[in-house]
Structure formats: structure tokens, C-alpha cells
Coordinates of C-alpha atoms (C1' of nucleotides) in Angstrom, one line a residue:
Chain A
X1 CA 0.0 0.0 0.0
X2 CA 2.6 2.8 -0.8
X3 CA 1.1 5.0 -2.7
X4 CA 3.0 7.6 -3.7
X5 CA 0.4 10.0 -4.9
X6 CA 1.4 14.1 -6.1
X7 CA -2.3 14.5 -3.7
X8 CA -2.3 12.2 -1.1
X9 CA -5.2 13.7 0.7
X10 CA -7.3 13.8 -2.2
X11 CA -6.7 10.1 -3.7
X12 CA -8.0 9.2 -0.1
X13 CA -11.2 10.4 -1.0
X14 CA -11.8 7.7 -3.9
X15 CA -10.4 5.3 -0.8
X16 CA -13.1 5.7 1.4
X17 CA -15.8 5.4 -1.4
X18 CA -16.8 1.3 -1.6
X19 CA -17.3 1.8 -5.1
X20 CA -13.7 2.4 -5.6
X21 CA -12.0 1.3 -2.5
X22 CA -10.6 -2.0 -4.1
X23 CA -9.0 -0.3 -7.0
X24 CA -4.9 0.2 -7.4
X25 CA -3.3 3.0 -5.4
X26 CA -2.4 3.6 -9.3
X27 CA -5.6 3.3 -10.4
X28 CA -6.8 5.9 -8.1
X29 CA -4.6 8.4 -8.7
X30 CA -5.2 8.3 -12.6
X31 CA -8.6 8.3 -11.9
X32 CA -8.1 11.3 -9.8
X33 CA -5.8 13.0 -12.2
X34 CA -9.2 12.6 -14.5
X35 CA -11.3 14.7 -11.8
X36 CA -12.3 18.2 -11.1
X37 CA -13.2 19.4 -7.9
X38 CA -16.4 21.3 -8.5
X39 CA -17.9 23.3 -5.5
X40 CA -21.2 24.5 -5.1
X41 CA -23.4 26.8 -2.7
X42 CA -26.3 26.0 -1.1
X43 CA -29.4 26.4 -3.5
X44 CA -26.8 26.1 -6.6
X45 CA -27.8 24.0 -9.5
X46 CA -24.9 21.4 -10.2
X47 CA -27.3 20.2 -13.9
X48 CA -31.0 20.9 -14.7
X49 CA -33.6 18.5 -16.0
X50 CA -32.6 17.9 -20.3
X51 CA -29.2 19.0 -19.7
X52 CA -26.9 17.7 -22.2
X53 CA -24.9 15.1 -20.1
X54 CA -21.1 16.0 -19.5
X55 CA -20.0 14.4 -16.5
X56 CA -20.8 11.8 -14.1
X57 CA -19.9 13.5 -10.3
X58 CA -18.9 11.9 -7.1
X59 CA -20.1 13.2 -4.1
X60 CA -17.6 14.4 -2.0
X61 CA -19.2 16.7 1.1
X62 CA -22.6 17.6 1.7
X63 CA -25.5 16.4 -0.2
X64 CA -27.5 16.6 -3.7
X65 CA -31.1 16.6 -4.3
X66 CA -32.5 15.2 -7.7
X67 CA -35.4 16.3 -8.1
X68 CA -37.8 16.3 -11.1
X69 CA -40.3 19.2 -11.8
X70 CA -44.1 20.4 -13.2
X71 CA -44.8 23.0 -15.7
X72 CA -46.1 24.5 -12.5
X73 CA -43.3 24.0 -10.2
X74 CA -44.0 21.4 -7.9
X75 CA -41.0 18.8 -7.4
X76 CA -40.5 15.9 -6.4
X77 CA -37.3 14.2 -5.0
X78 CA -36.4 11.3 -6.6
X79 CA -33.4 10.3 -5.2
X80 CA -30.6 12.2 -3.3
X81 CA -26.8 11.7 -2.9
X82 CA -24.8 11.4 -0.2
X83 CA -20.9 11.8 0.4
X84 CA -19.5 8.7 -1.6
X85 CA -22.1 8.7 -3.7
X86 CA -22.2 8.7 -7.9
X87 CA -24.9 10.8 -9.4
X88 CA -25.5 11.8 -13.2
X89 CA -24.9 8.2 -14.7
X90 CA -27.9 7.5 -16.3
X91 CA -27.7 10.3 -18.7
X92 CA -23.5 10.0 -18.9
X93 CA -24.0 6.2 -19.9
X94 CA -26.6 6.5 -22.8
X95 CA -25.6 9.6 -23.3
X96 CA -29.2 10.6 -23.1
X97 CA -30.0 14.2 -21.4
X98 CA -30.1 14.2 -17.8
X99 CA -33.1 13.0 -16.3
X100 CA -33.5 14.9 -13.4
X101 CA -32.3 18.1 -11.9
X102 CA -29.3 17.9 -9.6
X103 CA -29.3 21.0 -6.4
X104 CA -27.0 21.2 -4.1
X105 CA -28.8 20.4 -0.6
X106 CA -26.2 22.4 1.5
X107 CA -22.7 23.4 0.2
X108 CA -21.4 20.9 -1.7
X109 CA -17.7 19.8 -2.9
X110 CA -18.1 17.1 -6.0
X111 CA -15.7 15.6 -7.9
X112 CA -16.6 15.7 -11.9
X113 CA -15.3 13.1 -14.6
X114 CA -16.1 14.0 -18.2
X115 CA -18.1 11.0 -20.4
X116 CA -14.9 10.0 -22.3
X117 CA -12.6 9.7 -19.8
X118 CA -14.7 7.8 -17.1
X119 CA -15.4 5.2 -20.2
X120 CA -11.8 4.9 -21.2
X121 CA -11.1 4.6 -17.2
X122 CA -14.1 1.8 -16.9
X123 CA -12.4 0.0 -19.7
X124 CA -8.9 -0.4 -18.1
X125 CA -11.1 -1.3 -14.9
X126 CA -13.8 -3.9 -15.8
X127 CA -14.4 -4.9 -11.9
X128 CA -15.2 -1.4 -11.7
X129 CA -18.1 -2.0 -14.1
X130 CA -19.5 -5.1 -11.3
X131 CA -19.0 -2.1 -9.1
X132 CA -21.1 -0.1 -10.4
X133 CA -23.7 -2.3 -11.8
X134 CA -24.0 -3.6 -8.0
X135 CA -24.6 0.1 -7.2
X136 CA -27.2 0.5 -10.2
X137 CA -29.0 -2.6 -8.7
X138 CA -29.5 -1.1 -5.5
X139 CA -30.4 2.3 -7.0
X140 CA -33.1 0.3 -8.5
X141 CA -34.4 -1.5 -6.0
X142 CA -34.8 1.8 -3.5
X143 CA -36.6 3.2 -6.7
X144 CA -39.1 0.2 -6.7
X145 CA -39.6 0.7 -3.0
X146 CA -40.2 4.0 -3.3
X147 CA -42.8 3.2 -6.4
X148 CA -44.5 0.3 -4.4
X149 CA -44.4 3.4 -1.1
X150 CA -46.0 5.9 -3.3
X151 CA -49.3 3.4 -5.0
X152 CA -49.7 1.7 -1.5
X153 CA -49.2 3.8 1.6
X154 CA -50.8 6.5 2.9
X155 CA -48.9 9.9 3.7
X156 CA -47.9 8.9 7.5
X157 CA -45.9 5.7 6.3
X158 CA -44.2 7.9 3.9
X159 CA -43.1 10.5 5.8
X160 CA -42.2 7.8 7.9
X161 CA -40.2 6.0 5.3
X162 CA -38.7 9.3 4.5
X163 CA -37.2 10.1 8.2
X164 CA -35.7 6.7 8.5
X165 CA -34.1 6.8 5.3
X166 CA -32.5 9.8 6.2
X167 CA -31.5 9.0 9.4
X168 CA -29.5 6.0 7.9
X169 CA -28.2 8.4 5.7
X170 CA -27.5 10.8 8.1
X171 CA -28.0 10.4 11.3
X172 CA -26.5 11.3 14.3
X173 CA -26.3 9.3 18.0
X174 CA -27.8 11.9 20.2
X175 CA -28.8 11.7 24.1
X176 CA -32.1 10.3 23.3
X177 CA -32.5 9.5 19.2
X178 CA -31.2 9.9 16.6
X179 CA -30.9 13.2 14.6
X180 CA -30.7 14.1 11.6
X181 CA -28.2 16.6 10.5
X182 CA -29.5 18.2 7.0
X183 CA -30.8 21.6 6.6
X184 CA -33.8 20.2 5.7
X185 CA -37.5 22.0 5.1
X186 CA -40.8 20.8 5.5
X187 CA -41.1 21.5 1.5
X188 CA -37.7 19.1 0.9
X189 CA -39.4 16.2 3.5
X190 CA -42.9 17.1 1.3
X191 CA -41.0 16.8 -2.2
X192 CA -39.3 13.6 -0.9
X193 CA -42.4 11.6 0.1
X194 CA -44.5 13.4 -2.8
X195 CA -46.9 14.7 -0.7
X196 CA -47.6 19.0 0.3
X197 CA -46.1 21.1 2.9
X198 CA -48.9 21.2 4.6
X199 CA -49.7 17.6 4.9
X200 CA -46.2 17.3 5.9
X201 CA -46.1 19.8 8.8
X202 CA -49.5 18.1 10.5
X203 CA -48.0 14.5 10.0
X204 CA -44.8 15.8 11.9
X205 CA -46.8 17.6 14.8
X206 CA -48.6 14.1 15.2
X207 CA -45.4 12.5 15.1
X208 CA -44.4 14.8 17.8
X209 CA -47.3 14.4 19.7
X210 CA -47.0 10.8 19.8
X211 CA -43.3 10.9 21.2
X212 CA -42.2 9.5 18.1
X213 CA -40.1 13.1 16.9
X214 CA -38.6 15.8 18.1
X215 CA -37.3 18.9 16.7
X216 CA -34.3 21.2 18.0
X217 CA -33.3 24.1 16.3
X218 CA -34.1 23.1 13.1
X219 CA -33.0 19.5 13.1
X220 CA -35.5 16.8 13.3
X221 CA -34.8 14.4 16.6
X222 CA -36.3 10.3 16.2
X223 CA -37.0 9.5 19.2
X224 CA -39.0 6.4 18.5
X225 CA -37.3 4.8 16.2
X226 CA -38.6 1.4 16.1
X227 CA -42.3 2.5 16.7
X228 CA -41.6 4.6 12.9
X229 CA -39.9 1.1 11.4
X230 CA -43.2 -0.8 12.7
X231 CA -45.3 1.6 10.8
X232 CA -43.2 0.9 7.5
X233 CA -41.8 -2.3 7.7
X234 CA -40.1 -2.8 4.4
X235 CA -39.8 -6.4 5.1
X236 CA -40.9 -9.0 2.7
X237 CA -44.6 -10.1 1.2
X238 CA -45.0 -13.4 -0.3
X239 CA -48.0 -13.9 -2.4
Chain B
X1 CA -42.3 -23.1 -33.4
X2 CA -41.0 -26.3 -31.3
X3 CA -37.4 -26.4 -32.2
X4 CA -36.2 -28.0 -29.0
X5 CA -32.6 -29.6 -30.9
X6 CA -31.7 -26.6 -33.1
X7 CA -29.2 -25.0 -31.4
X8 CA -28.5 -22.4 -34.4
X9 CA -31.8 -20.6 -33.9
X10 CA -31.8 -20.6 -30.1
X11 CA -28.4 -18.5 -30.6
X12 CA -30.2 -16.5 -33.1
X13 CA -32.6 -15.6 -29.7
X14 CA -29.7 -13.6 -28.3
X15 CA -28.1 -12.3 -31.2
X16 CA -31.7 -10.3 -31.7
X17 CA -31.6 -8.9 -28.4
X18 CA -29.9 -5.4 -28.6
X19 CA -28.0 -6.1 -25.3
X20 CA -26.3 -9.7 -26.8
X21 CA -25.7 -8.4 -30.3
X22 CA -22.3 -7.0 -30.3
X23 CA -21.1 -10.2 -28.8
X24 CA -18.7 -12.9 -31.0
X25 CA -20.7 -15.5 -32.1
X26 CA -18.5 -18.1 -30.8
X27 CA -19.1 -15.8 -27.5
X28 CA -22.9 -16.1 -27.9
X29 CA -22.7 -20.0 -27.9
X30 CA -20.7 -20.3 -24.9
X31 CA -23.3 -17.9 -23.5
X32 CA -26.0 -20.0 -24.8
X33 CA -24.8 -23.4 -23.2
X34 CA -25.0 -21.7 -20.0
X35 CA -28.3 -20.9 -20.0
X36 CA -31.5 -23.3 -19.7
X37 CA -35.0 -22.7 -21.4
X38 CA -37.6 -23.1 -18.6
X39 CA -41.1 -22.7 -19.7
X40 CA -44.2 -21.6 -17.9
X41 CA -47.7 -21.5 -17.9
X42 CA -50.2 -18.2 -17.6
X43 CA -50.0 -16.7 -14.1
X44 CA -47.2 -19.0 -12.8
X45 CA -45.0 -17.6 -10.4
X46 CA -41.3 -17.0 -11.4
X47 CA -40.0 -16.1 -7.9
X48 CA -41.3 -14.5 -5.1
X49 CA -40.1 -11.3 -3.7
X50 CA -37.4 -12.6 -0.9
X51 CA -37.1 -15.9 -2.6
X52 CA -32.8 -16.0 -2.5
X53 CA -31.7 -15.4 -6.2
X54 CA -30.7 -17.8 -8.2
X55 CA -31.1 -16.8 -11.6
X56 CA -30.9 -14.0 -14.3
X57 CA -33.8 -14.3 -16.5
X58 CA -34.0 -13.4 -20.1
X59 CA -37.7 -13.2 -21.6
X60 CA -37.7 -15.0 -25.1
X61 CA -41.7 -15.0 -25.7
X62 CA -44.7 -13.9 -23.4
X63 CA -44.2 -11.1 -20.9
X64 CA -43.8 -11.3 -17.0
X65 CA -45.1 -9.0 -14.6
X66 CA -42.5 -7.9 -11.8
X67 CA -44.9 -6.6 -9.2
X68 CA -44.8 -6.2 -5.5
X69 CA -47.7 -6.8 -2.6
X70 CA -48.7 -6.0 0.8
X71 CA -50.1 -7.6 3.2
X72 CA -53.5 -7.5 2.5
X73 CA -53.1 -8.7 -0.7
X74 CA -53.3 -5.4 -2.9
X75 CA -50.5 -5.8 -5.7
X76 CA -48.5 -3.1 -7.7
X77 CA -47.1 -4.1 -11.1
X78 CA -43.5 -2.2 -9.8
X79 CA -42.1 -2.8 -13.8
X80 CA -42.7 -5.2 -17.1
X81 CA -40.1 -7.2 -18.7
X82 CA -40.5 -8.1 -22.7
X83 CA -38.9 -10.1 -25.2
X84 CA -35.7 -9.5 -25.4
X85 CA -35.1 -8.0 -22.1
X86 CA -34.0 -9.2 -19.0
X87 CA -34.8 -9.1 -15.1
X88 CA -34.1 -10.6 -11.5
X89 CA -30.7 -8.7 -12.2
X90 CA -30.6 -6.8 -8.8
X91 CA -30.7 -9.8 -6.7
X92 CA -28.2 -11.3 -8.8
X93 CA -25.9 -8.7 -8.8
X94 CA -26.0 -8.1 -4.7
X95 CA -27.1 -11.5 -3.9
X96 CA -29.8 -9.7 -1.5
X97 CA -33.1 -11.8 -2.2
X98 CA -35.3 -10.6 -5.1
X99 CA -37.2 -7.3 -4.6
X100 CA -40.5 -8.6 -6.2
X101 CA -42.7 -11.2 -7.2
X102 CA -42.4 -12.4 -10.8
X103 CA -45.1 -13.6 -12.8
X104 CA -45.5 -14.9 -16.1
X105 CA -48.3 -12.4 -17.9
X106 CA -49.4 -15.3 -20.1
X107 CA -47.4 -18.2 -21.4
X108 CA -43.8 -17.6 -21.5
X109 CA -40.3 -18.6 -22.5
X110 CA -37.1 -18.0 -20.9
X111 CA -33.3 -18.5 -20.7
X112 CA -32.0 -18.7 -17.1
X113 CA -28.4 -18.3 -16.2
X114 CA -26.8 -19.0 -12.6
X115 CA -25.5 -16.3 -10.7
X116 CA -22.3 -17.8 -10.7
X117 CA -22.1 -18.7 -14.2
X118 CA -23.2 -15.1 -15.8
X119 CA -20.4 -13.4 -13.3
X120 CA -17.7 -15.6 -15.0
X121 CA -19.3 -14.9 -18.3
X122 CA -19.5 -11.3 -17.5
X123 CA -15.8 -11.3 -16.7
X124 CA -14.3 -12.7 -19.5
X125 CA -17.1 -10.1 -21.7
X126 CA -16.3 -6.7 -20.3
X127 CA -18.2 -4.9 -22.9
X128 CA -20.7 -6.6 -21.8
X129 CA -20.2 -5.1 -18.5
X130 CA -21.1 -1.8 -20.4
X131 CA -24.1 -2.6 -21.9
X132 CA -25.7 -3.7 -18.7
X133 CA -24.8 -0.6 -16.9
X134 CA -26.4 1.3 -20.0
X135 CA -29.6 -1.1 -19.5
X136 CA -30.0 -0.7 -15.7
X137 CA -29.3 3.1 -16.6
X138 CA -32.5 3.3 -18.8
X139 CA -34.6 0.9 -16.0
X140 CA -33.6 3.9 -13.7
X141 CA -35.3 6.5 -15.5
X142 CA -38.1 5.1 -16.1
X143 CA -38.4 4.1 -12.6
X144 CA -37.9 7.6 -12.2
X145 CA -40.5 8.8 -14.6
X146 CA -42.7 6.2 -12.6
X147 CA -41.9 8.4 -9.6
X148 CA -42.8 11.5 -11.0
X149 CA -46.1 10.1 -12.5
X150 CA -47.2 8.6 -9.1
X151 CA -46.3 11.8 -6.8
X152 CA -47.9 14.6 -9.2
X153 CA -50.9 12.7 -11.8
X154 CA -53.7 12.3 -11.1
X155 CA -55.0 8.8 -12.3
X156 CA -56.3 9.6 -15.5
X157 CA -52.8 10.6 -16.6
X158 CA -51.4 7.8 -14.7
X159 CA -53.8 5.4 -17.1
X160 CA -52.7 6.8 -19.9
X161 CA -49.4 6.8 -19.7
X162 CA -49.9 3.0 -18.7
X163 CA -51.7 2.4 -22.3
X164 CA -49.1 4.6 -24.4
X165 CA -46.2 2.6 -22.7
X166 CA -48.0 -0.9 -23.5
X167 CA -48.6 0.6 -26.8
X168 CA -44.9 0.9 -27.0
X169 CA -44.0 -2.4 -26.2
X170 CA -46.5 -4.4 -27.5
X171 CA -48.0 -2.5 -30.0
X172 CA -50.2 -3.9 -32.8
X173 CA -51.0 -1.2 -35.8
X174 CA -54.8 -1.8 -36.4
X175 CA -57.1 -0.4 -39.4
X176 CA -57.6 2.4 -37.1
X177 CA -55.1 2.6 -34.1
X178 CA -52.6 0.7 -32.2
X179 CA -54.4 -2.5 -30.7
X180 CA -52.6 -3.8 -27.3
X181 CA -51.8 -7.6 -28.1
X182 CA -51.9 -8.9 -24.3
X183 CA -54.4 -11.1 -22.4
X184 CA -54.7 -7.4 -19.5
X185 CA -57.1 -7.5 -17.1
X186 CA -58.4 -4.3 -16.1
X187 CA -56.6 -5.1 -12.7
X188 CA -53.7 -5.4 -14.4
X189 CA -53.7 -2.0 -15.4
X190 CA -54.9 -0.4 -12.0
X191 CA -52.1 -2.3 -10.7
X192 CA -49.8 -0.6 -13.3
X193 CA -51.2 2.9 -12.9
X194 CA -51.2 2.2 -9.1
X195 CA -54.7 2.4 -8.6
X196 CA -57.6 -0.1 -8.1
X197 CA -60.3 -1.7 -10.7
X198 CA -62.9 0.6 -9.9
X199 CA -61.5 3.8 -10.9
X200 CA -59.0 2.2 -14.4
X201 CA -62.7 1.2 -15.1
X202 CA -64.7 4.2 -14.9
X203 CA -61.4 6.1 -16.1
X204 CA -61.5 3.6 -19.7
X205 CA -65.2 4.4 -20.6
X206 CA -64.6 7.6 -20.2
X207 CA -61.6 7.3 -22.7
X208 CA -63.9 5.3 -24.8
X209 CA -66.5 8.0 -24.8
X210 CA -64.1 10.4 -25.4
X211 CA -63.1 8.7 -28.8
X212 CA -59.3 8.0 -26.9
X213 CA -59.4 4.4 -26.8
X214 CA -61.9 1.2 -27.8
X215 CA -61.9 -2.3 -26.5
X216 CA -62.4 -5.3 -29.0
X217 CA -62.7 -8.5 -27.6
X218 CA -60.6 -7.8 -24.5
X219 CA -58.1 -5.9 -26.3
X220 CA -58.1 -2.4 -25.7
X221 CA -57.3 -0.2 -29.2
X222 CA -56.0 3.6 -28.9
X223 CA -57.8 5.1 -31.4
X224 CA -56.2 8.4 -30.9
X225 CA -52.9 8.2 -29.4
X226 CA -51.7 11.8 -30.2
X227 CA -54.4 13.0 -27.8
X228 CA -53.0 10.7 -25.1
X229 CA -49.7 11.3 -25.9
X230 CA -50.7 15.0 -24.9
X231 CA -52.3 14.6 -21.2
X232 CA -49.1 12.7 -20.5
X233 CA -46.2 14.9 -22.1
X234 CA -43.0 12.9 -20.8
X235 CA -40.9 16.5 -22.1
X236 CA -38.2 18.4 -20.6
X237 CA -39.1 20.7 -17.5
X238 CA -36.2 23.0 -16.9
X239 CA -36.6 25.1 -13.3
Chain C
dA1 C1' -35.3 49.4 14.0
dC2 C1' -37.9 48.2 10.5
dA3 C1' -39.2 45.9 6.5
dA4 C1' -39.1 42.0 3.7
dC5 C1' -38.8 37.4 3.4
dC6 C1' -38.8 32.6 4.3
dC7 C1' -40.4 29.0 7.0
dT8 C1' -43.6 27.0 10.2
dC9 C1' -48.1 26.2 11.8
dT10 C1' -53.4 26.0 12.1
dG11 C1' -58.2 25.9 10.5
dA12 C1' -61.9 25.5 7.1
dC13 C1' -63.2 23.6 3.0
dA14 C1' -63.2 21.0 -1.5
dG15 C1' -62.4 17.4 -4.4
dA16 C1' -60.1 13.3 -6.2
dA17 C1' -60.1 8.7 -5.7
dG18 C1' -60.9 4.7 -2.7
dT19 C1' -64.5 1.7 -0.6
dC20 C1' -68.6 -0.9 -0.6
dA21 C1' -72.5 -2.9 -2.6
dT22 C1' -74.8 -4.8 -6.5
dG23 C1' -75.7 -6.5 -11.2
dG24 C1' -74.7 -8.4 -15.7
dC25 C1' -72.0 -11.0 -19.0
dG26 C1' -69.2 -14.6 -20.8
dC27 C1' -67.0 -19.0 -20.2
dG28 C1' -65.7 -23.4 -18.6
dC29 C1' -67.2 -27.4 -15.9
dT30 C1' -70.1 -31.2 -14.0
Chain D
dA1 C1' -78.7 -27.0 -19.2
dG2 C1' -77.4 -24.9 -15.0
dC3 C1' -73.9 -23.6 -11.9
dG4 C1' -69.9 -21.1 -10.3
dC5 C1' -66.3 -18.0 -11.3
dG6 C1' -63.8 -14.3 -13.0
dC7 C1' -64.1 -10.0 -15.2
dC8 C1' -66.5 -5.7 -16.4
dA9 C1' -69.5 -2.0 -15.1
dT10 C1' -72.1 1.6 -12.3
dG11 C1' -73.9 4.1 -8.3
dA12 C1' -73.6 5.9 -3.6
dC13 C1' -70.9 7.1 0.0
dT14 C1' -66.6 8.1 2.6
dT15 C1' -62.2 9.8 3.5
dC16 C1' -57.8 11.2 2.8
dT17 C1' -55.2 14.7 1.3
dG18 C1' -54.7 18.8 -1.3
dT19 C1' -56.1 23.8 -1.5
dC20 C1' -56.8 28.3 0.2
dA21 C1' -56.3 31.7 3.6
dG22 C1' -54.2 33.7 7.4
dA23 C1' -51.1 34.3 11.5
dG24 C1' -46.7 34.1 14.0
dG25 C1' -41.6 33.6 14.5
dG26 C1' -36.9 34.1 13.0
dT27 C1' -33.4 36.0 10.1
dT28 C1' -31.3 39.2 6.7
dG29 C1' -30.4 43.4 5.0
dT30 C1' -30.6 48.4 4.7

DNA sequence: ACAACCCTCTGACAGAAGTCATGGCGCGCT
DNA sequence: AGCGCGCCATGACTTCTGTCAGAGGGTTGT
């Protein structure tokens, strides 16, 4: 393991990403030679909806919202990426427009690889291709959950399913909970279990009500954990 | 159509399906000894959601319906595999058990490959490797789209994106419209549109009245498709 | 300090779609 | 034939959730 990297620091990122963590010390620093560091602020759009696709990007800090929109402005979060996390494939490997909008959740710090040179890389690599296929496959999956969430449960389960998720996404041990440290609005937790603002405030307040939440400054507290996960059980259905 | 011995036109079966097609043909028959044809009746069960995997599936004739279920039996129809296409990939990949229930539409055909067997195939065919990831890329937006639809259509929309999409895939041009060549129930397409009989029901005869659609002998024709085509409008929606 | 703005919260009301109940039609089976 | 069964169809009623309207708190900026 003696890499001798020009950028130590910053081929340690790749390192601590699964995706790439069994790849050469070599390997990583040619990918990272391929890779910009891209910043953006808070609010900042990283690609909009029909974009021609030009990179793929690699979540280093904060997160990213995709989100898909109506003539009238409503959205709805389809997916969202965490630290170590790929986003923009789709449209990158069919070379299709992107799909979805991407906005930065909080500052964010991405890495971006253009098209051609993450295919040339992905050649030299095959395993990297299991890699990411693996990682498609769970993408999917979360999308059918979410599908199956959406035609059969009612807004409670939802929001529900939505807390959890991001508490195993981003939670935090506290005193008594877990809490979840996003700088996230009612509207994102609406747009995320495809539901109002509204709906999604009074849900919360009965969550609270019932012991099962808390919120501090901002930050929404689970305090109940397993009494949400009862409510949602993802768990399996056999005809 | 019985050709159990001929080996030549069973190859032929994957050099037709876009995925397969760039392969060697000395490549396709070493795929094709790998795989075994299994056969089975209307309504028979493929797997079952949690079932562990065991195989990738490739559709030769008939459709399946991938579809999930809760508890009290309600069903949604999560996505559709064709000729040609393939599914049961997720599990394989991770080896988690399968997401869903599959189901054969009406009779079907298909190839089945081990887990282990398509890894060390997929190995030796890195290309291959890309193709995949291109195909899961494309089940990814649509499971996206699907998203969209559920969180902001209401059901008509829903219903007719449904039709256009069957439309699509198995398509029949008629005197006057596309006719939908398969044995749907109308449960099948409330389970689809994630909705229940009832409303798919009322929903169709109001299409019907409306001059959008016609049902012959269980098949339902669209008799004006650009109209459809219009409530749904899959476009680009730039913020 | 004040305004302007965003976010949260609450109540009243409306409407889309689900539920329940019932009937008819076609088809296979004994 | 006659029966049961699955599928299609329609009406009446319910309810969940979205819509609209307004109020309060907190923060930013001038």
C-alpha cells in the first residue's frame, strides 16, 4: 500500500468510497488526475432536468437533491446523494439528457469526470463495471420501494419511510434519538415523500405528539425509532 | 415453433436482443450453453419477492409482470419485462433476495443463467459489463419517470401513460389505431397505474366515450394516441 | 429598528379517488 | 342446461389529502 500519490489527501477520497476502495493505489490516482473538484453553494444547481450530459460526479461533502419538476413548479425528490455517492450516470451512460435536476442540498464539494474519460477509465477497470452495476441494482431497487411506497401507503408511512431513510443516511447518536443533521425544510421532506407542505407539517406535529419526533433548532430528533420502522416495515410479502 | 434440438436458432434468440448483439458469435454460444429454457404457464409464479436469487432471467416470448404486494393482498405491477429483455438482475448482482414477485403475464419462454455462471461470463465479456450498466441506466429512468407520475398525476394521466407505454412495447398497428396484443385484465392496469379496478374502469369508458381508446374482444385499441400522448407529455421541464 | 422574506403552523373547505355494494356478461365445468 | 367463477360495469358514500387563507416567529439586510 505505498502510494506515492502528487495528492495524497485527495486520492484518499476515492479510498473511502466502496465503489472504488478495491481499486490500485495507481488506479486511483489516474482516476483522480481525471477529476475536477467542483464546488457549489447551497441552492446552486450542479445540472437541470434535459441538460446535455457531460459528467458523471462523485459526491464528496454535503448532499444533492435530484429532483424532477411540473410546468407548475412542484417537485419531487427522486433520489438524493450522499458523500460517496455517484450521481448523473444515467444520462452519462446512454448519453441521453439528464433526467433529473441535480441541487446542491447544503454546500457541496463534487468531484466531476467527463463521459470519455470515465469510459476509457471503466475500460482499463472492468471490476469497476461489477461495481457499479451492484450500485445500479440497489439504486433500483430503492426506486421500486419507493414506487410500491407511493401506489400503496398513505402519507404517514411515507413520511415515515422518508425520516428513516435519512436518518441511515445521516443520522447522528444523540442523548435520546437519533438526529438528523440536514438543513432540511418541511417542503424538501414534502418533495421527498411526494406529498404538500402542509400535509407534511401536520403528520410531523402528530409524530411529535406521539413521542415519536422531536425537533431542536431546526434539526428533526427520532425519538422512537422502532415504533416509525413498525409503521413501514419494508420487510418481505410473499403472495 | 417447437425447435427443441436446433441450437442455431436458439443462438439466433440472443443475437436479436440489442443487449447480446455486439457479442462474438463463438461468445454467444458459450453464452448459450449456459443458459437453460424453462417454460411456464399463464400466471405462474417465477419467484417471489425474498425468494434468494438464483437466476438471471432473459424473456424469449410472453411477458412477466415484476410486481410487489402488501399484506392484504393489494399488488402493484413495480415494472414489465419483454422479449428481449432481462430481469431478476438486482438480486443477482448483490445476492440480497429478489425485490419482487415475478409472474408470467401469459405463457412464457425463458433462458436462465446461474449467478455464478453469468459473473464468470461477464468477466471474460467486459463490454458486456457496459451494456448492462447502460440497460439498468435506462430501468432507472423510467423508474424515475414512474416516480414522477405517481407523486404529481392524477389517475387519469397515470392510465394513460400505462396504455401509451403498453402501446410501445407491445403494440399492434390496427385499421384504425394501435391495438394492445396482451391477455390485460383491467386489474392489471390499475395495478400498473397504481390504482384499483374501480377507478381504471370508470377512467376507460370515459376514454372510450371520449373517442381515446376502444376495447375489442378484451383488447383495448387507442384510437387516438396523439391526444393521449398529450395529457401525458414525458418532455423536458427545466426550473 | 424596520421591513421583507422565508419558514412553520393551524383551520376550514373542497375534491379526487378509494370503498362498498350490487348486477350483468361470458366461459368453462359437471 | 345450470352452476360457479372471473371480469367488467355503475352508483352511492366516505375519506384522505390537497387547496386556500391567514397568522406568527426568526433571520437578513438596509
Amino acid at each position: 500500500m505505498g502510494a506515492e500519490s502528487a495528492d495524497a489527501s485527495k486520492v484518499n477520497i476515492f479510498w473511502k468510497i466502496p465503489m472504488f476502495e478495491f481499486l490500485e493505489a495507481e488506479e486511483l490516482d489516474r482516476l483522480y488526475s481525471l477529476c475536477a473538484t467542483e464546488r457549489f453553494a447551497k441552492g446552486e444547481y450542479i445540472f437541470l432536468e434535459c441538460d446535455q450530459p457531460k459528467n458523471l460526479y462523485v459526491v464528496v461533502k454535503g448532499e444533492v437533491k435530484l429532483l424532477k419538476q411540473t410546468e407548475d413548479g412542484r417537485e419531487t425528490i427522486v433520489e438524493m446523494a450522499y458523500p460517496g455517492e455517484i450521481f448523473g450516470e444515467e444520462a452519462v451512460f446512454d448519453g441521453q439528457p439528464y433526467p433529473m435536476t441535480a441541487q446542491a442540498l447544503e454546500d457541496v464539494e463534487l468531484l466531476s469526470i467527463s463521459r470519455g474519460d470515465f469510459f476509457s477509465f471503466l475500460r482499463d477497470n472492468p471490476d469497476l463495471a461489477l461495481e457499479i452495476i451492484t450500485e445500479l441494482g440497489k439504486r433500483l431497487r430503492e426506486a421500486q420501494n419507493t414506487i410500491r411506497a407511493l401506489a400503496m401507503e398513505r402519507v404517514e408511512w411515507r413520511i415515515a419511510r422518508v425520516l428513516l431513510m435519512l436518518s441511515r443516511k445521516a443520522g447522528v447518536m444523540e442523548a435520546d434519538g437519533v438526529s438528523i443533521d440536514l438543513p432540511l425544510t418541511r417542503q424538501d421532506i414534502a418533495d421527498m415523500a411526494a406529498t404538500t407542505v402542509e400535509t407534511t407539517i401536520r403528520v410531523l406535529s402528530n409524530f411529535k405528539k406521539m413521542g415519536l419526533v422531536d425537533t431542536e433548532k431546526g434539526k428533526i430528533i427520532l425519538r422512537d425509532r422502532k415504533h416509525l420502522e413498525e409503521m413501514v416495515s419494508e420487510g418481505c410479502r410473499q403472495p
